[in-house]
CSV table of C-alpha atoms in Angstrom, one decimal:
chain,number,residue,atom,x,y,z
A,1,MET,CA,55.0,162.9,122.4
A,2,ALA,CA,56.9,163.9,119.5
A,3,ALA,CA,54.5,163.2,118.0
A,4,SER,CA,51.6,165.3,119.8
A,5,THR,CA,54.0,167.5,118.8
A,6,ARG,CA,54.1,167.5,114.9
A,7,LYS,CA,50.9,166.8,114.5
A,8,GLN,CA,49.7,170.0,116.6
A,9,LYS,CA,51.9,171.9,114.2
A,10,SER,CA,50.6,170.0,111.1
A,11,ASN,CA,47.1,171.3,111.9
A,12,ILE,CA,48.4,175.0,113.3
A,13,SER,CA,49.8,175.4,109.9
A,14,CYS,CA,46.6,173.8,108.4
A,15,THR,CA,44.8,176.4,110.1
A,16,MET,CA,46.5,179.4,108.5
A,17,LEU,CA,46.8,178.1,105.3
A,18,MET,CA,43.1,178.4,105.6
A,19,ILE,CA,43.1,181.1,106.6
A,20,SER,CA,46.0,182.6,104.3
A,21,GLY,CA,43.0,181.8,101.5
A,22,SER,CA,39.9,182.7,102.6
A,23,VAL,CA,42.3,186.4,102.9
A,24,LEU,CA,43.5,185.7,99.4
A,25,LEU,CA,39.7,185.3,98.1
A,26,VAL,CA,38.3,188.1,99.4
A,27,VAL,CA,41.6,190.8,97.7
A,28,VAL,CA,40.5,188.8,95.0
A,29,VAL,CA,36.9,189.5,95.3
A,30,VAL,CA,37.8,193.1,96.1
A,31,LEU,CA,39.6,193.6,93.8
A,32,LEU,CA,37.1,192.2,91.2
A,33,SER,CA,34.8,194.3,92.1
A,34,ASN,CA,36.7,197.6,91.1
A,35,GLU,CA,38.0,196.4,87.8
A,36,PRO,CA,36.9,198.2,84.7
A,37,LYS,CA,33.4,196.9,83.1
A,38,TYR,CA,34.5,196.6,79.2
A,39,PHE,CA,31.1,196.3,76.1
A,40,GLN,CA,30.0,196.0,73.6
A,41,ALA,CA,28.2,199.8,72.2
A,42,ASP,CA,25.3,198.9,70.5
A,43,PRO,CA,25.5,201.7,67.0
A,44,PHE,CA,21.8,201.8,67.2
A,45,ARG,CA,21.0,203.1,70.8
A,46,THR,CA,23.4,205.0,71.1
A,47,ASN,CA,25.1,208.7,68.9
A,48,TYR,CA,27.0,207.9,65.9
A,49,PHE,CA,28.9,210.4,67.1
A,50,GLN,CA,30.3,209.9,70.7
A,51,SER,CA,33.7,209.8,71.9
A,52,GLU,CA,35.1,205.9,71.3
A,53,VAL,CA,36.7,206.6,75.3
A,54,VAL,CA,33.3,206.2,77.7
A,55,ASN,CA,33.6,207.2,81.6
A,56,ILE,CA,32.0,204.2,84.5
A,57,THR,CA,31.6,205.4,87.6
A,58,THR,CA,31.8,201.7,89.2
A,59,HIS,CA,32.7,202.5,93.5
A,60,ASN,CA,32.4,206.2,92.6
A,61,LYS,CA,35.0,205.4,90.8
A,62,SER,CA,36.6,206.7,87.8
A,63,SER,CA,37.6,205.0,84.6
A,64,SER,CA,38.3,206.2,80.9
A,65,LEU,CA,37.6,203.0,79.0
A,66,VAL,CA,38.1,201.5,75.3
A,67,TYR,CA,35.6,200.4,73.6
A,68,ASP,CA,33.1,199.1,70.9
A,69,ASP,CA,36.3,197.4,68.4
A,70,THR,CA,33.6,197.2,66.2
A,71,THR,CA,33.8,199.8,63.2
A,72,ASN,CA,30.9,201.9,62.7
A,73,ILE,CA,29.6,204.6,60.2
A,74,SER,CA,30.8,207.3,63.0
A,75,HIS,CA,34.4,206.2,62.0
A,76,LEU,CA,34.5,207.6,58.8
A,77,VAL,CA,35.0,210.8,57.6
A,78,PHE,CA,34.0,212.1,53.4
A,79,GLY,CA,35.6,214.9,52.3
A,80,LEU,CA,34.1,215.9,49.0
A,81,VAL,CA,34.8,218.4,46.3
A,82,GLY,CA,33.3,220.3,44.2
A,83,THR,CA,32.7,223.7,42.3
A,84,THR,CA,29.8,226.0,43.8
A,85,LYS,CA,28.7,226.2,39.7
A,86,ALA,CA,28.2,222.2,39.6
A,87,TRP,CA,26.4,222.2,42.6
A,88,ASN,CA,22.7,222.9,41.9
A,89,TYR,CA,22.1,219.6,39.2
A,90,ARG,CA,25.6,217.6,41.1
A,91,LYS,CA,23.6,218.1,44.4
A,92,PHE,CA,20.5,215.2,43.4
A,93,TYR,CA,24.3,212.3,43.6
A,94,ILE,CA,25.0,213.3,47.3
A,95,GLU,CA,22.3,213.2,48.5
A,96,SER,CA,20.8,210.1,47.4
A,97,TRP,CA,23.8,208.1,49.5
A,98,TRP,CA,23.8,211.5,52.4
A,99,ARG,CA,22.9,210.3,55.8
A,100,PRO,CA,22.2,213.8,58.2
A,101,ASN,CA,23.2,214.1,61.1
A,102,VAL,CA,24.4,210.9,60.5
A,103,THR,CA,26.9,210.8,57.4
A,104,ARG,CA,30.8,212.9,58.9
A,105,GLY,CA,32.4,215.3,56.3
A,106,PHE,CA,31.9,218.2,53.8
A,107,ILE,CA,32.0,219.5,50.6
A,108,TYR,CA,33.9,221.3,49.0
A,109,LEU,CA,33.9,224.9,47.5
A,110,ASP,CA,35.4,226.8,44.9
A,111,THR,CA,33.2,230.0,46.1
A,112,GLU,CA,30.8,230.9,48.3
A,113,PRO,CA,27.6,229.8,47.5
A,114,THR,CA,25.7,231.3,45.1
A,115,GLU,CA,21.8,233.0,46.4
A,116,ASP,CA,19.6,230.3,44.0
A,117,LEU,CA,22.4,227.3,46.7
A,118,LEU,CA,20.9,229.3,49.7
A,119,PRO,CA,19.9,228.5,52.2
A,120,TRP,CA,21.6,225.6,52.1
A,121,SER,CA,19.5,222.1,52.2
A,122,SER,CA,20.4,219.5,55.4
A,123,ALA,CA,19.8,217.5,52.9
A,124,SER,CA,23.3,218.0,51.2
A,125,PRO,CA,26.8,217.2,53.2
A,126,PRO,CA,28.0,220.8,55.1
A,127,PHE,CA,29.7,222.9,52.8
A,128,ARG,CA,32.9,224.3,52.9
A,129,ILE,CA,35.2,227.3,51.2
A,130,SER,CA,39.0,225.4,50.1
A,131,GLU,CA,41.3,227.5,51.2
A,132,ASP,CA,43.7,230.4,50.4
A,133,ILE,CA,46.7,228.2,49.2
A,134,THR,CA,47.1,231.4,46.7
A,135,LYS,CA,50.6,232.7,48.8
A,136,LEU,CA,52.1,229.0,48.5
A,137,LEU,CA,51.5,228.4,44.6
A,138,ASN,CA,53.3,231.6,44.2
A,139,GLU,CA,56.1,230.4,45.7
A,140,ILE,CA,55.8,227.0,44.3
A,141,LYS,CA,54.9,228.7,41.5
A,142,HIS,CA,54.2,225.5,38.5
A,143,LEU,CA,51.7,223.3,40.4
A,144,ASP,CA,48.5,223.9,38.9
A,145,PRO,CA,46.0,225.9,41.1
A,146,ILE,CA,42.8,222.8,41.2
A,147,ILE,CA,45.6,220.2,41.3
A,148,ALA,CA,46.1,221.7,44.7
A,149,ARG,CA,43.3,222.8,45.8
A,150,LEU,CA,42.2,219.1,45.0
A,151,VAL,CA,44.9,217.5,47.2
A,152,HIS,CA,45.0,220.4,49.8
A,153,ALA,CA,40.8,219.1,50.2
A,154,ALA,CA,42.4,216.0,52.3
A,155,VAL,CA,43.9,218.0,54.4
A,156,GLU,CA,41.5,220.2,55.5
A,157,VAL,CA,38.6,217.5,56.6
A,158,TYR,CA,41.6,216.1,58.4
A,159,ARG,CA,42.5,219.3,60.0
A,160,GLU,CA,38.1,219.7,60.8
A,161,GLU,CA,37.0,216.6,61.5
A,162,ASN,CA,39.9,214.0,63.6
A,163,GLU,CA,38.2,212.7,66.7
A,164,GLY,CA,37.2,209.0,66.8
A,165,VAL,CA,38.2,209.1,62.7
A,166,ARG,CA,39.6,206.0,61.5
A,167,TRP,CA,39.0,206.5,57.8
A,168,TYR,CA,39.3,209.6,55.7
A,169,ILE,CA,37.1,209.0,52.4
A,170,MET,CA,38.1,211.2,49.5
A,171,GLY,CA,35.3,211.4,46.4
A,172,ASP,CA,33.8,214.0,43.7
A,173,ASP,CA,30.7,215.6,44.0
A,174,ASP,CA,29.2,212.6,41.2
A,175,SER,CA,30.8,210.5,43.5
A,176,ILE,CA,27.9,207.9,45.5
A,177,PHE,CA,28.9,205.9,47.8
A,178,PHE,CA,27.8,202.8,49.6
A,179,VAL,CA,28.1,203.5,53.2
A,180,ASP,CA,27.4,200.2,54.4
A,181,ASN,CA,29.2,198.1,52.6
A,182,LEU,CA,31.8,200.8,52.5
A,183,VAL,CA,31.7,200.2,57.0
A,184,ASP,CA,31.6,196.6,56.3
A,185,VAL,CA,35.0,196.1,54.3
A,186,LEU,CA,36.6,198.8,55.7
A,187,SER,CA,36.5,197.0,59.3
A,188,ASN,CA,38.5,194.0,57.6
A,189,TYR,CA,41.4,196.6,57.7
A,190,ASP,CA,42.9,197.5,59.9
A,191,HIS,CA,43.3,201.1,61.5
A,192,THR,CA,45.9,202.1,62.7
A,193,LYS,CA,48.1,201.3,60.0
A,194,TYR,CA,48.7,203.1,56.8
A,195,ILE,CA,47.0,202.6,54.2
A,196,TYR,CA,45.6,203.7,51.5
A,197,ILE,CA,42.4,202.4,49.0
A,198,GLY,CA,41.7,203.1,46.0
A,199,ALA,CA,40.4,201.8,42.2
A,200,HIS,CA,42.4,202.1,38.2
A,201,SER,CA,39.8,203.3,36.2
A,202,GLU,CA,38.5,200.4,33.2
A,203,CYS,CA,40.7,201.9,30.8
A,204,ILE,CA,43.7,200.2,29.9
A,205,VAL,CA,44.2,203.8,28.5
A,206,SER,CA,43.8,205.9,31.7
A,207,ASN,CA,46.0,203.7,33.6
A,208,GLN,CA,49.1,203.7,31.4
A,209,HIS,CA,48.6,207.5,30.9
A,210,TYR,CA,48.5,208.1,35.4
A,211,SER,CA,49.4,205.4,37.2
A,212,TYR,CA,48.6,201.4,37.7
A,213,ASP,CA,49.5,202.3,41.3
A,214,MET,CA,47.1,205.2,41.9
A,215,GLY,CA,43.5,204.9,42.6
A,216,PHE,CA,41.3,206.9,40.4
A,217,GLY,CA,40.1,210.0,42.3
A,218,GLY,CA,36.2,209.9,41.6
A,219,ALA,CA,35.4,205.8,42.8
A,220,GLY,CA,37.5,207.1,46.5
A,221,LEU,CA,40.7,207.1,48.0
A,222,ILE,CA,40.5,205.9,51.1
A,223,MET,CA,42.6,206.4,53.9
A,224,SER,CA,43.4,205.2,57.2
A,225,TYR,CA,43.8,207.1,60.3
A,226,PRO,CA,47.5,207.6,60.7
A,227,LEU,CA,48.1,208.0,57.0
A,228,ALA,CA,46.2,210.9,56.5
A,229,LYS,CA,47.6,212.7,59.4
A,230,LEU,CA,51.5,212.4,58.2
A,231,VAL,CA,49.1,213.3,54.3
A,232,GLN,CA,48.2,216.6,56.1
A,233,LYS,CA,51.5,217.0,57.8
A,234,ASN,CA,54.1,216.9,55.0
A,235,ILE,CA,52.3,218.5,52.2
A,236,GLU,CA,53.3,221.3,51.4
A,237,ASP,CA,56.7,220.1,51.3
A,238,CYS,CA,55.3,217.3,49.4
A,239,PHE,CA,53.8,220.0,46.7
A,240,ARG,CA,57.5,221.0,46.5
A,241,ARG,CA,58.9,217.8,45.5
A,242,HIS,CA,57.1,217.8,42.9
A,243,PRO,CA,55.5,220.5,41.7
A,244,TYR,CA,54.4,218.9,37.6
A,245,SER,CA,52.4,216.3,38.6
A,246,HIS,CA,49.7,216.3,35.5
A,247,GLY,CA,47.1,215.6,38.7
A,248,ALA,CA,45.8,215.6,41.7
A,249,ASP,CA,44.8,212.1,42.2
A,250,LEU,CA,48.4,211.7,40.8
A,251,LEU,CA,49.9,213.6,43.5
A,252,LEU,CA,48.3,212.3,45.8
A,253,MET,CA,49.8,209.0,45.3
A,254,THR,CA,53.0,210.6,45.0
A,255,CYS,CA,52.7,212.1,48.1
A,256,VAL,CA,52.4,208.4,49.9
A,257,ASN,CA,54.4,206.6,48.3
A,258,ASP,CA,57.1,208.9,48.9
A,259,PHE,CA,56.0,207.5,52.8
A,260,GLY,CA,56.2,204.0,51.6
A,261,VAL,CA,53.1,203.0,50.7
A,262,SER,CA,51.7,201.3,48.1
A,263,LEU,CA,47.9,201.5,46.7
A,264,THR,CA,46.1,198.5,47.5
A,265,ALA,CA,43.2,198.2,45.0
A,266,HIS,CA,39.5,197.2,45.8
A,267,GLN,CA,36.8,195.9,42.5
A,268,GLY,CA,33.9,197.5,44.4
A,269,LEU,CA,34.8,201.1,43.6
A,270,HIS,CA,34.3,202.0,40.4
A,271,GLN,CA,35.9,205.0,38.7
A,272,ILE,CA,33.4,204.9,35.7
A,273,ASP,CA,36.1,205.7,32.7
A,274,LEU,CA,33.7,204.9,30.5
A,275,HIS,CA,30.8,206.6,27.7
A,276,GLY,CA,27.4,205.3,27.1
A,277,ASP,CA,25.2,202.2,28.5
A,278,ILE,CA,26.9,200.3,31.3
A,279,SER,CA,24.3,198.3,32.3
A,280,GLY,CA,26.7,195.9,30.8
A,281,LEU,CA,29.3,196.4,34.0
A,282,LEU,CA,26.7,196.9,36.1
A,283,SER,CA,24.6,193.2,35.5
A,284,SER,CA,28.4,191.5,35.5
A,285,HIS,CA,29.9,193.0,39.0
A,286,PRO,CA,32.5,191.1,40.2
A,287,LYS,CA,32.3,189.8,43.5
A,288,ALA,CA,33.4,192.6,45.6
A,289,PRO,CA,30.3,195.1,47.5
A,290,LEU,CA,29.8,197.8,45.5
A,291,LEU,CA,31.2,200.7,47.0
A,292,SER,CA,31.0,203.2,44.7
A,293,LEU,CA,30.2,205.0,41.5
A,294,HIS,CA,31.8,207.6,39.7
A,295,HIS,CA,30.7,210.3,36.3
A,296,PHE,CA,26.8,209.8,36.5
A,297,ASP,CA,27.0,212.6,34.3
A,298,HIS,CA,29.1,210.8,31.4
A,299,VAL,CA,27.1,207.9,31.2
A,300,GLU,CA,23.1,207.5,30.2
A,301,PRO,CA,21.0,207.0,33.1
A,302,ILE,CA,21.5,203.1,34.6
A,303,PHE,CA,17.6,202.9,34.9
A,304,ARG,CA,16.2,203.5,30.9
A,305,THR,CA,12.5,205.2,31.7
A,306,MET,CA,14.3,207.9,34.2
A,307,ASN,CA,17.1,210.8,34.2
A,308,ARG,CA,19.9,210.6,36.4
A,309,SER,CA,18.9,211.7,39.5
A,310,GLU,CA,16.3,209.2,39.3
A,311,SER,CA,17.9,206.5,38.6
A,312,ALA,CA,20.1,207.5,41.7
A,313,LYS,CA,17.7,207.3,44.2
A,314,GLN,CA,15.6,204.0,42.3
A,315,LEU,CA,18.8,202.3,43.1
A,316,MET,CA,19.5,204.0,46.7
A,317,LYS,CA,15.9,202.3,46.8
A,318,ALA,CA,17.5,198.8,47.1
A,319,ALA,CA,20.9,199.7,48.3
A,320,ASN,CA,18.0,201.1,52.0
A,321,VAL,CA,17.3,197.2,52.6
A,322,ASP,CA,20.0,194.9,51.6
A,323,GLN,CA,23.8,196.7,50.1
A,324,SER,CA,25.5,193.6,50.8
A,325,ARG,CA,23.1,191.9,48.3
A,326,LEU,CA,23.9,195.6,45.6
A,327,VAL,CA,24.2,193.8,42.7
A,328,GLN,CA,26.1,191.5,43.0
A,329,GLN,CA,25.5,188.1,39.8
A,330,THR,CA,23.4,185.0,41.0
A,331,ILE,CA,23.5,182.7,38.4
A,332,CYS,CA,20.8,179.9,37.4
A,333,TYR,CA,19.6,177.7,35.2
A,334,ASP,CA,15.5,176.3,34.3
A,335,ARG,CA,16.2,172.7,32.7
A,336,LYS,CA,12.6,172.5,31.6
A,337,PHE,CA,12.2,176.0,28.8
A,338,ARG,CA,16.8,175.9,29.1
A,339,TRP,CA,16.9,179.0,30.7
A,340,SER,CA,19.9,180.7,31.7
A,341,PHE,CA,18.8,183.0,34.6
A,342,SER,CA,21.2,185.8,35.3
A,343,LEU,CA,20.8,188.3,38.2
A,344,SER,CA,22.4,191.2,39.2
A,345,TRP,CA,20.8,192.5,42.8
A,346,GLY,CA,18.7,195.4,42.9
A,347,TYR,CA,19.7,195.8,39.7
A,348,SER,CA,18.4,194.1,36.8
A,349,ILE,CA,18.6,190.7,35.5
A,350,GLN,CA,18.6,188.8,32.6
A,351,ILE,CA,17.8,185.8,30.4
A,352,TYR,CA,18.8,184.2,28.3
A,353,GLU,CA,17.2,181.0,25.4
A,354,ASN,CA,20.3,178.6,25.7
A,355,ILE,CA,22.4,177.5,28.8
A,356,ILE,CA,25.5,179.5,28.8
A,357,PRO,CA,28.2,179.1,31.0
A,358,ARG,CA,28.3,181.0,34.6
A,359,SER,CA,32.9,181.9,33.3
A,360,THR,CA,30.5,182.7,29.9
A,361,LEU,CA,27.8,185.1,32.4
A,362,LYS,CA,29.9,186.8,34.5
A,363,THR,CA,31.7,188.4,31.9
A,364,PRO,CA,30.1,192.2,30.8
A,365,LEU,CA,28.1,192.8,28.3
A,366,GLU,CA,30.5,195.1,26.0
A,367,THR,CA,27.7,198.4,26.5
A,368,PHE,CA,29.6,201.4,26.9
A,369,LEU,CA,32.5,202.8,25.3
A,370,PRO,CA,35.4,203.4,26.6
A,371,TRP,CA,36.9,207.1,28.1
A,372,ALA,CA,40.0,207.2,25.5
A,373,TRP,CA,41.5,204.4,23.6
A,374,ASP,CA,45.0,204.0,21.3
A,375,PRO,CA,43.7,203.5,17.9
A,376,ASN,CA,47.5,201.1,17.4
A,377,SER,CA,45.3,198.8,20.1
A,378,GLN,CA,42.6,196.6,20.0
A,379,LEU,CA,43.0,196.5,24.3
A,380,LEU,CA,40.7,198.5,25.4
A,381,TYR,CA,39.4,197.8,29.3
A,382,ILE,CA,41.4,196.0,32.1
A,383,PHE,CA,39.0,193.5,32.2
A,384,ASN,CA,37.4,190.9,29.2
A,385,THR,CA,34.4,191.8,27.8
A,386,ARG,CA,31.3,189.7,25.8
A,387,PRO,CA,30.5,192.0,22.2
A,388,LEU,CA,27.0,192.6,21.3
A,389,SER,CA,25.2,190.5,19.1
A,390,ASN,CA,22.1,189.7,17.6
A,391,ASP,CA,22.0,185.6,17.9
A,392,PRO,CA,18.9,185.2,20.1
A,393,CYS,CA,21.1,182.0,21.7
A,394,THR,CA,23.6,185.2,23.2
A,395,THR,CA,20.8,187.8,23.2
A,396,PRO,CA,19.8,188.2,26.8
A,397,HIS,CA,15.8,189.4,27.4
A,398,VAL,CA,16.9,192.5,29.9
A,399,PHE,CA,14.3,193.4,32.8
A,400,SER,CA,14.7,196.3,35.5
A,401,PHE,CA,14.5,196.7,39.1
A,402,ASP,CA,11.2,198.2,39.5
A,403,SER,CA,10.5,198.1,44.0
A,404,ILE,CA,11.4,196.8,46.9
A,405,LYS,CA,9.5,195.3,50.3
A,406,LYS,CA,10.0,193.0,52.9
A,407,ILE,CA,6.7,190.4,52.4
A,408,ASN,CA,8.0,188.7,56.5
A,409,ASP,CA,11.1,189.0,58.9
A,410,ASP,CA,12.4,186.1,56.6
A,411,GLU,CA,12.7,187.4,53.3
A,412,VAL,CA,12.8,190.0,51.0
A,413,GLN,CA,10.6,190.4,47.5
A,414,THR,CA,12.3,192.2,44.7
A,415,ASN,CA,10.9,192.8,41.3
A,416,TYR,CA,11.9,193.3,37.8
A,417,VAL,CA,9.9,194.0,34.9
A,418,ARG,CA,11.0,194.3,31.0
A,419,VAL,CA,12.6,196.9,29.6
A,420,ALA,CA,12.1,196.6,26.0
A,421,SER,CA,10.7,193.6,23.8
A,422,ARG,CA,14.5,191.9,22.6
A,423,GLU,CA,12.7,191.7,19.5
A,424,LEU,CA,15.1,188.7,17.5
A,425,PRO,CA,13.5,185.4,17.3
A,426,THR,CA,13.8,182.1,19.3
A,427,CYS,CA,16.7,180.8,20.0
A,428,GLY,CA,16.6,177.2,18.7
A,429,VAL,CA,18.5,175.5,19.6
A,430,ALA,CA,17.3,172.1,20.9
A,431,GLY,CA,14.0,173.2,21.1
A,432,ASN,CA,14.1,176.7,22.9
A,433,TYR,CA,11.3,177.6,24.6
A,434,SER,CA,11.1,182.1,24.1
A,435,ALA,CA,10.8,184.0,26.7
A,436,ASP,CA,9.0,186.8,24.8
A,437,SER,CA,6.1,186.0,27.1
A,438,VAL,CA,7.5,187.2,29.8
A,439,SER,CA,7.2,190.5,32.0
A,440,ARG,CA,7.7,190.1,35.3
A,441,ILE,CA,10.5,188.2,37.9
A,442,GLU,CA,10.0,188.4,41.2
A,443,VAL,CA,12.8,187.3,43.1
A,444,LEU,CA,13.4,186.6,46.9
A,445,SER,CA,16.9,186.7,48.9
A,446,PRO,CA,17.2,186.4,52.9
A,447,VAL,CA,16.8,189.1,55.4
A,448,THR,CA,20.5,188.0,56.5
A,449,LYS,CA,23.2,189.1,54.5
A,450,PRO,CA,25.2,186.6,52.5
A,451,ASN,CA,27.8,183.8,53.1
A,452,GLN,CA,31.2,185.2,53.8
A,453,ASN,CA,32.4,181.5,52.3
A,454,GLY,CA,34.2,182.9,49.9
A,455,LYS,CA,31.2,181.9,47.2
A,456,THR,CA,28.2,183.5,45.6
A,457,GLU,CA,25.0,182.4,46.3
A,458,CYS,CA,23.0,180.2,44.6
A,459,CYS,CA,19.0,180.5,43.3
A,460,ASP,CA,16.3,178.6,42.1
A,461,VAL,CA,14.1,179.5,39.3
A,462,VAL,CA,11.4,177.9,41.7
A,463,GLU,CA,7.8,179.3,39.7
A,464,ILE,CA,7.5,179.8,35.0
A,465,THR,CA,3.2,180.7,35.7
A,466,GLU,CA,1.0,179.1,33.7
A,467,GLY,CA,1.1,181.9,31.1
A,468,MET,CA,4.5,182.0,31.4
A,469,ASP,CA,4.4,185.9,32.4
A,470,ILE,CA,6.5,185.7,35.3
A,471,ALA,CA,9.4,183.5,36.7
A,472,LYS,CA,10.3,183.7,40.3
A,473,ILE,CA,13.3,182.6,42.3
A,474,LYS,CA,14.5,182.4,45.4
A,475,LEU,CA,18.7,183.1,47.2
A,476,ARG,CA,20.1,180.8,49.1
A,477,ASP,CA,23.7,179.8,50.6
A,478,CYS,CA,24.7,176.9,47.5
A,479,MET,CA,25.7,173.9,48.9
A,480,ASP,CA,29.4,172.8,50.2
A,481,ASP,CA,29.3,170.5,46.7
A,482,GLU,CA,27.6,172.2,44.5
A,483,LEU,CA,28.0,173.2,40.8
A,484,ILE,CA,26.7,176.3,39.0
A,485,ALA,CA,26.4,174.0,35.5
């Protein structure tokens, strides 16, 4: 009898447990059906300027839901500073990379546009007139008005554009930015932290005169949203603390340093404190995405057969197809002819009539002159350089980027043509062959971005045509244990 009673109780307990489990399952299903659904926004299908917070209605309930967490172009705002007088000939640099109705930001002018600039071009960034801060300057006395205006632009652009912003990029009216690369690089940083990114000058003297801890403004000064917010809130107090600053970039650095934030230097930002022909620098770019170029008015056109504005547009032809490879250096060798090829994708190719180590070819040829120098020192630049020479074994044949096209779903072809005759004899080392007959080089590269495994890409010289007038090169991922030698 007792055993029968225990059995009945056991059956009742099991039944109750099953019922409880079923009820719990129903409750969980109901709750989950009312949970918000997270999604990845497609930047190619959505408005670039949409709010980061998207309202989704599920079962008649509205939920304010977050975000596509990947940094995209809508998270970047540019604050460019220029003058009305210079805009007529500098606007071409900005228009070469600006994307109307996509790129966010403004050009800050010192005065109202003159009649020759109106109506304002839709290809240019929207303009703003720099705020009148005369009252503040009269109070501070010693602060240079031009320096104050340049720094104050960082405050003005923050006040004007602060919805859904992660990064502010300050630049000049002759700064060329590579926006896709900026998006890729900045996505690797935490935009919720206090971050100040910039570049050193190429010249030792400039860094010593200002500071190695300072980002040079024309190359692009990048501030995360929290830092920009802090700067705009405290800028007037900073002006009062540092009225004798002798540079806008230096004053901004000083303000940022007062908050305990230091410079993060990036090799892809370029102040171009140089004169003359900068092809040596662009042909041996460090392994870093190209983010900016400055001082286009102070160097020779980067493509010899074009003027400066045409050169900017020519570089952007390649950039608009594949910024990830732009001016990235790849080196390969043709063993039959004993030639070394140094490729700067989308810009130039050099052929050397000799097998030259990669460690040497990585070093820029000193085709340029310093912005300033110390007559008591032989040290000019913050990087090593190679001297120019008339040695046919170390002087390259130079080919310049000419055109680009997508040839199938997997590959892009860039074409490079000879700039000029080298006018030197053939390198005589080990019976080398002359490359004088080569007039054109074709390069195939994948449509996908390079593998980010810490190594450069490799390349193969796949063909030298029978008449030795065309060379064909193919870029690819390096094998794990491959030597570029």
